[in-house]
C-alpha positions as semicolon CSV with decimal commas, in nm:
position;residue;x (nm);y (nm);z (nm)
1;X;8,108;-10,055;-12,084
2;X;7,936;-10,300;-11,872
3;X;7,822;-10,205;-11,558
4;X;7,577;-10,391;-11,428
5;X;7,762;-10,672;-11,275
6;X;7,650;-10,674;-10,909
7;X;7,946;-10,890;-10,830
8;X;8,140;-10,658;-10,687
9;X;7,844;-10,478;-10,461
10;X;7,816;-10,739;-10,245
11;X;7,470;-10,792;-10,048
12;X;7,419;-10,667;-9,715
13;X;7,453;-10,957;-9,527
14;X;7,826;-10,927;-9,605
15;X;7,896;-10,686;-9,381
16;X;7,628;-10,797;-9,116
17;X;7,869;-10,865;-8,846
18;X;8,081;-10,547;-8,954
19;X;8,124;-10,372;-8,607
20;X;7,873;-10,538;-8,420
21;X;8,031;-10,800;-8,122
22;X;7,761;-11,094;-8,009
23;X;7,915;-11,056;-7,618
24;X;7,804;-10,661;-7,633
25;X;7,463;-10,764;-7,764
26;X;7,404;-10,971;-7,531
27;X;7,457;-10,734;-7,271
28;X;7,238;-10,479;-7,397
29;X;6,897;-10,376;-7,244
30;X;6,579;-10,434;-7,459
31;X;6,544;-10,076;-7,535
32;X;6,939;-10,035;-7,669
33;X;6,893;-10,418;-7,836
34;X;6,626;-10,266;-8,035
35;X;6,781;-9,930;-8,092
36;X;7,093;-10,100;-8,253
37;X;6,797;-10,356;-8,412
38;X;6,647;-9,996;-8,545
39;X;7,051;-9,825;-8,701
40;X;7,147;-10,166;-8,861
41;X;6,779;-10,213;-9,093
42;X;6,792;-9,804;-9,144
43;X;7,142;-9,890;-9,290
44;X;7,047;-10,220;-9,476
45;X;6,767;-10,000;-9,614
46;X;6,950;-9,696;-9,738
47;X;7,244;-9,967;-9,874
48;X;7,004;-10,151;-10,054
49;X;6,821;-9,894;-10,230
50;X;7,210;-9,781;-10,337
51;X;7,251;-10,119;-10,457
52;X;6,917;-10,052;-10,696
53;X;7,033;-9,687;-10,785
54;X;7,362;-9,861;-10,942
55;X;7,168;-10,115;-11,093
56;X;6,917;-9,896;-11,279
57;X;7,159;-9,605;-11,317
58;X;7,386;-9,917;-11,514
59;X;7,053;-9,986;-11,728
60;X;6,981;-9,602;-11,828
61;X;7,396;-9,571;-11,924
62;X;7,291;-9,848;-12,166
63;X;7,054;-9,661;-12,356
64;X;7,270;-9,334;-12,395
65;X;7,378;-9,265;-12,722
66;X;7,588;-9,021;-12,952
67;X;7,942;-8,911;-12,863
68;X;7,885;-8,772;-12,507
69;X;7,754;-9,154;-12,421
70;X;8,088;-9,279;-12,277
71;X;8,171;-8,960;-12,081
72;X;7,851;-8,929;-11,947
73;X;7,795;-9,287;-11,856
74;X;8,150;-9,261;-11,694
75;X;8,062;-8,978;-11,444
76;X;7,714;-9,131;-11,353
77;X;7,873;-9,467;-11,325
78;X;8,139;-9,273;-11,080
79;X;7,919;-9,161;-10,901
80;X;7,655;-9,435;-10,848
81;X;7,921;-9,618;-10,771
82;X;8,025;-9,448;-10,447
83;X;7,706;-9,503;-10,235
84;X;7,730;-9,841;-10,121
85;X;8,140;-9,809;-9,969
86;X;8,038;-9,460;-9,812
87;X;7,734;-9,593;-9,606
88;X;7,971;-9,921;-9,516
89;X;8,202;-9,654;-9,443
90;X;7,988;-9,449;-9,228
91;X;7,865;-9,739;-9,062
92;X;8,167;-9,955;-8,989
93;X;8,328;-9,644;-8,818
94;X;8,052;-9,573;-8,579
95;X;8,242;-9,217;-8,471
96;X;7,966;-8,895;-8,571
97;X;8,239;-8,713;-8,747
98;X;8,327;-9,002;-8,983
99;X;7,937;-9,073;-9,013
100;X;7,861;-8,701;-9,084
101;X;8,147;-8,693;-9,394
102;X;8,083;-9,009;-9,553
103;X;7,701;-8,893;-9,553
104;X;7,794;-8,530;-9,715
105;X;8,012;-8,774;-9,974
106;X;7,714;-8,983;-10,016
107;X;7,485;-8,633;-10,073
108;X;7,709;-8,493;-10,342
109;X;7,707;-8,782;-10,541
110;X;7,375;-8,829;-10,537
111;X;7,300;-8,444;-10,664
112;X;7,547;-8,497;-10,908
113;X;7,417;-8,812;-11,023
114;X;7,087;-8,658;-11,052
115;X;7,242;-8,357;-11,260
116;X;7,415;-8,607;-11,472
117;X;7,105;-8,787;-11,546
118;X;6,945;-8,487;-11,626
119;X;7,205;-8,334;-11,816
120;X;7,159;-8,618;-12,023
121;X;6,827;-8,571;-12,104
122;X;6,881;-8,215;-12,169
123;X;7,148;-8,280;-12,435
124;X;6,840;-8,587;-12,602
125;X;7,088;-8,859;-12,512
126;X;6,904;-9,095;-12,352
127;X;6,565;-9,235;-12,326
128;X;6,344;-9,076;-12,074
129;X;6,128;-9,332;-11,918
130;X;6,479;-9,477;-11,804
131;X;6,588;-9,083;-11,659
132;X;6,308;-9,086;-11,459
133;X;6,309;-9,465;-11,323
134;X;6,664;-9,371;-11,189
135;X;6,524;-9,029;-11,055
136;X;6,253;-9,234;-10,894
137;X;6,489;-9,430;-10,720
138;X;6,715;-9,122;-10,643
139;X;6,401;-9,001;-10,455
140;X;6,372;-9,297;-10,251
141;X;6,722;-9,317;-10,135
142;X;6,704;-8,956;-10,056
143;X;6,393;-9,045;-9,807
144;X;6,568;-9,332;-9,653
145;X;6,907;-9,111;-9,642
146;X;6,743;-8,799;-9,434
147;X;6,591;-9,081;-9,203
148;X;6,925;-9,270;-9,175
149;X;7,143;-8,896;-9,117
150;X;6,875;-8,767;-8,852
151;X;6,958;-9,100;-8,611
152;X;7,305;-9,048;-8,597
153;X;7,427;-8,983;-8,255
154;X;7,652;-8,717;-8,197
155;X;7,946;-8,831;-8,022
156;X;8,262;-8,605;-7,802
157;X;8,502;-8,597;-8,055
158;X;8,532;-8,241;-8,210
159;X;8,606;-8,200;-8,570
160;X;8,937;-8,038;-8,614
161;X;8,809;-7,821;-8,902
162;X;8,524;-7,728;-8,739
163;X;8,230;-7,851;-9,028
164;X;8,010;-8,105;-8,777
């Protein structure tokens, strides 16, 4: 299986303009100029470091072996492969509740592609140095994501079933 074509991640100057309007911006005060300045590099930040968690989690699928290899490289695939449309997601709709359940998406993934990873080790699959390179990088999206979660700004709209 051959994941690690970045092709169809793109960059994050694809979705630059995504929700963003020049005639608003130019309208905005210094202080809300930088604070929208401030939520777009938080996002490019946490996107990016997505992008790298699918690239190395692709690398360390590579080096699994035996006859769990294609099962297991299949759910951490999965779920590496999630990040990067769920923070577009979350920041393309701009509404709290939408953030708030792309971001608990984003979360589960993340632990279970950290089980995964770990599972794999567990069951002498893989190659270690490459577990803990992607659990490295794991750990620095996780930073990024608590800093990226903690700015969003709760909006009117009331969740329906009552979870945010």
């Amino acid at each position: 299986m051959e994941f690690d074509d970045m092709n169809h991640m793109p960059e994050w100057e694809h979705f630059s303009r995504f929700g963003r309007n020049d005639e608003d911006e130019e309208n905005l005060s210094p202080y809300d100029a930088e604070k929208v300045r401030l939520k777009v590099n938080r996002a490019k930040l946490l996107y990016n470091q997505a992008r790298a968690i699918y690239k190395y989690a692709a690398v360390f699928c590579e080096t699994l072996k035996g006859e769990m290899a294609e099962m297991t490289s299949g759910l951490i695939m999965q779920n590496a492969m999630m990040l990067c449309p769920k923070i577009i997601g979350a920041e393309g709709a701009d509404l709290y509740l939408l953030r708030m359940e792309n971001a608990s998406i984003i979360r589960t993934n993340c632990r279970e592609l950290e089980t995964q990873i770990k599972a794999a080790d567990l069951f002498g699959i893989c190659n270690a140095d490459y577990k803990n390179i992607v659990l490295d990088e794991i750990e620095k999206f996780r930073l990024l994501f608590i800093d990226w979660v903690k700015n969003f700004e709760k909006d009117d709209h009331e969740d329906e079933w009552g979870l945010y």
